[in-house]
mmCIF file of C-alpha atoms and ligand atoms in Angstrom:
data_model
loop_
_atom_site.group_PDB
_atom_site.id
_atom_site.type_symbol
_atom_site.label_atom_id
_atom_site.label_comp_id
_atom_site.label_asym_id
_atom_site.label_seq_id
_atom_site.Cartn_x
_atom_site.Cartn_y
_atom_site.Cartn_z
ATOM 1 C CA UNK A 159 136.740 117.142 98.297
ATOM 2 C CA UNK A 160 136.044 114.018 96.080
ATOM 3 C CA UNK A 161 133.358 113.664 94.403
ATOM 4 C CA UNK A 162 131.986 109.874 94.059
ATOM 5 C CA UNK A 163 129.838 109.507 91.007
ATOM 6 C CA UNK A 164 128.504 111.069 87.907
ATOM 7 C CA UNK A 165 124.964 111.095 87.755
ATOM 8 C CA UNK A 166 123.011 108.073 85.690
ATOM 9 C CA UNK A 167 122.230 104.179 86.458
ATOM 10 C CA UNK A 168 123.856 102.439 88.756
ATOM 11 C CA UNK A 169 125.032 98.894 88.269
ATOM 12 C CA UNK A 170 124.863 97.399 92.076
ATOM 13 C CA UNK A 171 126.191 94.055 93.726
ATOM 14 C CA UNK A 172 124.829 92.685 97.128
ATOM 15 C CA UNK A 173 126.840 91.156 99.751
ATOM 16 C CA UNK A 174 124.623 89.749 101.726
ATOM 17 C CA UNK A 175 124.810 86.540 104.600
ATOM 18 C CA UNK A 176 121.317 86.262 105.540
ATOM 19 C CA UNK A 177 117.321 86.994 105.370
ATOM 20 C CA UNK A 178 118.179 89.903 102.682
ATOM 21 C CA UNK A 179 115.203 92.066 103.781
ATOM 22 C CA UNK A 180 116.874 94.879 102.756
ATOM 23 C CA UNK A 181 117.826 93.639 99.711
ATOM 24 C CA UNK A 182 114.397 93.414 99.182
ATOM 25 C CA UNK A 183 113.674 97.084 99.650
ATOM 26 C CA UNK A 184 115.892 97.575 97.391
ATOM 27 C CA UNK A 185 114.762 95.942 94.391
ATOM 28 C CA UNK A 186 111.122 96.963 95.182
ATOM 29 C CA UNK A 187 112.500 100.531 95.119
ATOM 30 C CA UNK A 188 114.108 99.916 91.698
ATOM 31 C CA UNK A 189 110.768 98.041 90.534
ATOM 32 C CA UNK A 190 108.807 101.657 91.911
ATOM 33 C CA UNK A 191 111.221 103.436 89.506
ATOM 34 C CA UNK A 192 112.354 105.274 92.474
ATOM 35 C CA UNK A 193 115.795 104.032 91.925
ATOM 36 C CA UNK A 194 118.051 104.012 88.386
ATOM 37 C CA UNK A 195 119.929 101.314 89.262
ATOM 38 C CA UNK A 196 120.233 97.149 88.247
ATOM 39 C CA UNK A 197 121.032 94.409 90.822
ATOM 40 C CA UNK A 198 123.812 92.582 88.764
ATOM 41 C CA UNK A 199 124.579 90.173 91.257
ATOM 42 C CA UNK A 200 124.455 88.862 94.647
ATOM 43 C CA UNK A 201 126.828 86.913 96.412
ATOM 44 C CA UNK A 202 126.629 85.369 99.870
ATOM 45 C CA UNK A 203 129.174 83.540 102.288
ATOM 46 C CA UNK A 204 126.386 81.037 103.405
ATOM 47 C CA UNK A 205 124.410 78.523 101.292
ATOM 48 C CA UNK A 206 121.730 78.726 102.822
ATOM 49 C CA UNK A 207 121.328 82.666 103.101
ATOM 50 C CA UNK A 208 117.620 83.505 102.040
ATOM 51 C CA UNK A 209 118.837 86.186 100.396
ATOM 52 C CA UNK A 210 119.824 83.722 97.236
ATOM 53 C CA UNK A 211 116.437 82.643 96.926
ATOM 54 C CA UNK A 212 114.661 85.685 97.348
ATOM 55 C CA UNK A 213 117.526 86.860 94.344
ATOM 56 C CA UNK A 214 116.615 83.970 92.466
ATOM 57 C CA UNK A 215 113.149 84.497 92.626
ATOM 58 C CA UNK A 216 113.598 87.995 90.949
ATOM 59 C CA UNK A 217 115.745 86.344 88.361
ATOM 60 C CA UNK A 218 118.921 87.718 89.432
ATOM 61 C CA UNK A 219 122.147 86.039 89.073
ATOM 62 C CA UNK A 220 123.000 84.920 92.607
ATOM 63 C CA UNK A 221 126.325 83.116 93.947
ATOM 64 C CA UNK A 222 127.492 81.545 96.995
ATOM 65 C CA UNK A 223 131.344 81.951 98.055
ATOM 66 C CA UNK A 224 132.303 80.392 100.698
ATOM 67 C CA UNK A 225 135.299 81.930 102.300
ATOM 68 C CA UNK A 226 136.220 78.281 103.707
ATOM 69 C CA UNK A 227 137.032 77.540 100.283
ATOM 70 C CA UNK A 228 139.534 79.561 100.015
ATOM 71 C CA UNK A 229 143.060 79.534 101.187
ATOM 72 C CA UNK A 230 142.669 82.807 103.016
ATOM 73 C CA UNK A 231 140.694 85.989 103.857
ATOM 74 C CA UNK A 232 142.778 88.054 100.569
ATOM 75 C CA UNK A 233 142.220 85.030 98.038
ATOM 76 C CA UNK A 234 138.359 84.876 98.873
ATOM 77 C CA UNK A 235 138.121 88.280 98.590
ATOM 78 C CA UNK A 236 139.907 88.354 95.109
ATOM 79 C CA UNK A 237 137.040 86.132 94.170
ATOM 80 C CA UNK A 238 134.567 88.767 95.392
ATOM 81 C CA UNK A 239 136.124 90.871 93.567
ATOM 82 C CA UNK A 240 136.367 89.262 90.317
ATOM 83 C CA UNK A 241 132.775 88.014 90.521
ATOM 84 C CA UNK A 242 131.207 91.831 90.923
ATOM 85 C CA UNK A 243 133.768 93.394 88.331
ATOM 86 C CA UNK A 244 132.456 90.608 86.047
ATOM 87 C CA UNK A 245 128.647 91.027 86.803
ATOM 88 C CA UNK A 246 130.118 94.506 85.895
ATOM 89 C CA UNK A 247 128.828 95.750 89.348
ATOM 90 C CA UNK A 248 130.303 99.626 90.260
ATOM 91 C CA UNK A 249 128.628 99.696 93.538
ATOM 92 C CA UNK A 250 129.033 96.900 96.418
ATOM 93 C CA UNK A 251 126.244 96.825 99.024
ATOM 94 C CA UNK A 252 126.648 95.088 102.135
ATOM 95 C CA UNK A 253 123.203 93.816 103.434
ATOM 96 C CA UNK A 254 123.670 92.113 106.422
ATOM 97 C CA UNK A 255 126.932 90.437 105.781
ATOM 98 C CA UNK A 256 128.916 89.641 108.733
ATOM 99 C CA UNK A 257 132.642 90.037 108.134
ATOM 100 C CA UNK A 258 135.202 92.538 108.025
ATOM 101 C CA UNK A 259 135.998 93.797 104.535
ATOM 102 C CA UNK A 260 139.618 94.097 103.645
ATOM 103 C CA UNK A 261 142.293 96.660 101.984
ATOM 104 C CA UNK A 262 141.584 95.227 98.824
ATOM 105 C CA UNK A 263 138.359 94.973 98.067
ATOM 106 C CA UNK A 264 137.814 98.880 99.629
ATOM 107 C CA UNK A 265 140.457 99.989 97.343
ATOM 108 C CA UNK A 266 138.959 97.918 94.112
ATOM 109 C CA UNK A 267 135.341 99.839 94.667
ATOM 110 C CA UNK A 268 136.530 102.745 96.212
ATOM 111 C CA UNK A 269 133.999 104.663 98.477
ATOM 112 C CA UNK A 270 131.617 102.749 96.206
ATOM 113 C CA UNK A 271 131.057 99.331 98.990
ATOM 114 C CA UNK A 272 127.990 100.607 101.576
ATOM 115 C CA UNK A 273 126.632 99.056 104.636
ATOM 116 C CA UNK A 274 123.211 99.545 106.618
ATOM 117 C CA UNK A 275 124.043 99.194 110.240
ATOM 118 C CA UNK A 276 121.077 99.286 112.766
ATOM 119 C CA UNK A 277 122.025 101.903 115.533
ATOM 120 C CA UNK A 278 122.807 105.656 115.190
ATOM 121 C CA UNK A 279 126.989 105.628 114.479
ATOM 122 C CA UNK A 280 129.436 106.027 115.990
ATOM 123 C CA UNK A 281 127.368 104.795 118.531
ATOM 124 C CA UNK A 282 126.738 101.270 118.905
ATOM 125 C CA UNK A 283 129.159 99.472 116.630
ATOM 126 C CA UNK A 284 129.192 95.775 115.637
ATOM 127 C CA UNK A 285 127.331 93.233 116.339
ATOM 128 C CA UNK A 286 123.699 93.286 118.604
ATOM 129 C CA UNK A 287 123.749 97.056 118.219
ATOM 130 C CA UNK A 288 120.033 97.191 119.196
ATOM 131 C CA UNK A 289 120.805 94.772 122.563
ATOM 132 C CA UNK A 290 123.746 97.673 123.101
ATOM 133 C CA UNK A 291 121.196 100.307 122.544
ATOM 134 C CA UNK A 292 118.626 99.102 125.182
ATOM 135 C CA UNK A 293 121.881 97.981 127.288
ATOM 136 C CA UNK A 294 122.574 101.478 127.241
ATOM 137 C CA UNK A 295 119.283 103.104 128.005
ATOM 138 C CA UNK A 296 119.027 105.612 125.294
ATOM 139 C CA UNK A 297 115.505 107.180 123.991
ATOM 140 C CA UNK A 298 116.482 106.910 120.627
ATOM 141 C CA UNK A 299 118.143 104.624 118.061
ATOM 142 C CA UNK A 300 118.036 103.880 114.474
ATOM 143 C CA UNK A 301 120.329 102.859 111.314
ATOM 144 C CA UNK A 302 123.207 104.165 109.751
ATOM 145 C CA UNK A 303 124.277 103.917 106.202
ATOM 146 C CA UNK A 304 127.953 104.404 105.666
ATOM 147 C CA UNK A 305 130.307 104.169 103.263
ATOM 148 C CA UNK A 306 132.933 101.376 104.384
ATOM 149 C CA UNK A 307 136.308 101.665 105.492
ATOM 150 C CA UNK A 308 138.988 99.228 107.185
ATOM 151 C CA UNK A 309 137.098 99.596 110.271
ATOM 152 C CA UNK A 310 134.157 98.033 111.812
ATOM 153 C CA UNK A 311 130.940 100.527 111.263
ATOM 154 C CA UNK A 312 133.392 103.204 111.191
ATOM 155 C CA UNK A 313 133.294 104.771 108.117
ATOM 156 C CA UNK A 314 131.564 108.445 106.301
ATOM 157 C CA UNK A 315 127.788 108.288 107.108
ATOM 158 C CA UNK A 316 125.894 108.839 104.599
ATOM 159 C CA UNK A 317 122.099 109.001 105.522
ATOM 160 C CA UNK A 318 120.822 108.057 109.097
ATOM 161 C CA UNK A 319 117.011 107.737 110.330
ATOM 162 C CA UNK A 320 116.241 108.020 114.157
ATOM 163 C CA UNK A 321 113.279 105.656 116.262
ATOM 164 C CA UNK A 322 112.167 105.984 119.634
ATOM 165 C CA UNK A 323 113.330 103.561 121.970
ATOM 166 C CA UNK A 324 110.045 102.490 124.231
ATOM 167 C CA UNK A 325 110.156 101.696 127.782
ATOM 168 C CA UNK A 326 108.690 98.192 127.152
ATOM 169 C CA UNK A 327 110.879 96.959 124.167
ATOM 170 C CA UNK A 328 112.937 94.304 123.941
ATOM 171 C CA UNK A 329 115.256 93.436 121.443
ATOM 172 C CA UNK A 330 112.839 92.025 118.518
ATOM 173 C CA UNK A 331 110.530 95.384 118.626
ATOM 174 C CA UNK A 332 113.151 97.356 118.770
ATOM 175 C CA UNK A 333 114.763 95.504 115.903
ATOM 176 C CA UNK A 334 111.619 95.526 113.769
ATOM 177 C CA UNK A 335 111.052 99.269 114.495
ATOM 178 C CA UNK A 336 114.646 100.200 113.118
ATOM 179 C CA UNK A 337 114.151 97.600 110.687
ATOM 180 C CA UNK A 338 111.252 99.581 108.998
ATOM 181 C CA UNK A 339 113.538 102.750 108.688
ATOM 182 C CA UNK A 340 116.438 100.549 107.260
ATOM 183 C CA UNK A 341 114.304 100.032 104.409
ATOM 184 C CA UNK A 342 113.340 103.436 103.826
ATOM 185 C CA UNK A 343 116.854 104.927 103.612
ATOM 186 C CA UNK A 344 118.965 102.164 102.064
ATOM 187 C CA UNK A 345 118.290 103.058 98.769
ATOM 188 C CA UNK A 346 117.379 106.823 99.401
ATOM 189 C CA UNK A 347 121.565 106.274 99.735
ATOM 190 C CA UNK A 348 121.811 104.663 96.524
ATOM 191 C CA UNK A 349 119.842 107.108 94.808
ATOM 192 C CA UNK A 350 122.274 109.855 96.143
ATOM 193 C CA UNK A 351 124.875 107.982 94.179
ATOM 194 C CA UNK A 352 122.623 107.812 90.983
ATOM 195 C CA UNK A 353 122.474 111.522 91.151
ATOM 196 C CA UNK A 354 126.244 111.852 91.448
ATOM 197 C CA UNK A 355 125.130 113.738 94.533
ATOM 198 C CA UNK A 356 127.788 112.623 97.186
ATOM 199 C CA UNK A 357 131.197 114.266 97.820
ATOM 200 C CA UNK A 358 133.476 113.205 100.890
ATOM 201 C CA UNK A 359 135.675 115.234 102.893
ATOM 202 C CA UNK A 360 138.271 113.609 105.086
ATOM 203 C CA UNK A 361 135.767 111.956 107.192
ATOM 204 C CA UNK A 362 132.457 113.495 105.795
ATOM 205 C CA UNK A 363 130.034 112.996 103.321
ATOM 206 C CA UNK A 364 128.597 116.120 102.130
ATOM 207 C CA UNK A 365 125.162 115.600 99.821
ATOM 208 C CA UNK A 366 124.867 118.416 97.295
ATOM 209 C CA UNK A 367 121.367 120.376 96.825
ATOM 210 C CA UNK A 368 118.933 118.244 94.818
ATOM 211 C CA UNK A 369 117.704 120.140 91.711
ATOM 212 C CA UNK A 370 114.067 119.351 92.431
ATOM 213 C CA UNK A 371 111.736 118.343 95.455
ATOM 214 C CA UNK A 372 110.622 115.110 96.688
ATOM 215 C CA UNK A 373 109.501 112.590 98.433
HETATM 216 C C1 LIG B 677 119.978 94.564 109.255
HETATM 217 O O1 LIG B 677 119.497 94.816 110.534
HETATM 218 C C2 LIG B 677 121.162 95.440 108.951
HETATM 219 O O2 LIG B 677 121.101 96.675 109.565
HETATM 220 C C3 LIG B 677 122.307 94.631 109.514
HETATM 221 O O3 LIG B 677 121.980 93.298 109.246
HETATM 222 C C4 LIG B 677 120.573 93.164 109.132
HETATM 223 C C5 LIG B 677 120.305 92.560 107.788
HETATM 224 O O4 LIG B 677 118.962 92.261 107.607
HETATM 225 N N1 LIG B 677 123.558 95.047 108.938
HETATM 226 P P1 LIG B 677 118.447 91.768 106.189
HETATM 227 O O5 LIG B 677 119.267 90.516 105.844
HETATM 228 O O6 LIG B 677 118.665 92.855 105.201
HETATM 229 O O7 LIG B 677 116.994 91.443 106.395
#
């Protein structure tokens, strides 16, 4: 049994490719004081990504890498790499940032890079997991947050949070209902890490008792 972290602040990057909503949550939770923790740095693959502003807006450094720059998938993740060890970032948190991450980059943050995915793993994995969800006919959904491994949504779950699935939704309210929870438990994760709270087992994340209650 491993465990991840000692307790204390966190130093966090965001890798992020679009509306960064749950970046948001983030920061606001750090703002609350309900997280120890400093955004460092966010990068995203696409110029445009919202994200950047809404990082920019909370003065904090932002970058764009585009992998097309780069002669291939390794080299612009060495660049990734480089960027968050020199924003002196311990923690990598993928935000809605659509690609694969490779053998390097897991091994250069190990079980320190996280993802939020929006379904209940293992079910549902990869992209339009809420379509697959009401393609499937369950009752209930949600979102996952997992630590990331060379597979796609496959990795040690960390925290999860479940929703109803209504007979009249579509894809949108379902979205926006998950959505909600997303932003409740993404940095409830990251706070398990700033307690040094988080110990994996083969497969498993086990969460040690915390010392007091709350919220
Ligand atoms: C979220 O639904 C998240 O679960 C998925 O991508 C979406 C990102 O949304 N991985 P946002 O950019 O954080 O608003």
């Amino acid at each position: 049994m491993i465990r991840v972290r000692n307790p204390g602040r966190l130093n966090v990057g965001i890798l992020a490719s679009g509306r960064g909503s749950n970046f948001e949550a983030i920061a606001d939770a750090i703002e609350r004081g309900d997280l120890n923790a400093e955004i460092k740095l966010i990068i995203s693959d696409k110029e445009d990504a919202l994200v950047l502003k809404k990082g920019a807006k909370r003065k904090i450094p932002v970058l764009c890498v585009k992998p097309g720059d780069f002669s291939d998938a390794a080299v612009y993740e060495r660049a990734l790499i480089a960027a968050f060890r020199s924003a002196e970032a311990e923690l990598v948190a993928l935000a809605g940032y659509m690609r694969l991450i490779g053998d390097e980059f897991i091994n250069a943050f190990p079980y320190c890079i996280v993802n939020i995915h929006p379904a209940l793993l293992p079910s549902f994995r990869g992209l339009n997991a809420q379509r697959q969800a009401l393609e499937a006919g369950v009752r209930f959904s949600g979102c996952t947050v997992h630590i990331v491994d060379r597979g796609m949504d496959t990795g040690p779950i960390i925290l999860q949070a479940a929703v109803p699935v209504c007979g009249d939704d579509d894809e949108e309210s379902l979205s926006n209902r998950i959505l909600e929870e997303e932003h409740k438990i993404y940095w409830r994760a990251l706070r398990l890490y700033c307690e040094g709270r988080l110990y994996v087992e083969e497969k498993k994340v086990l969460i040690s008792e915390e010392k007091d209650r709350r919220k």
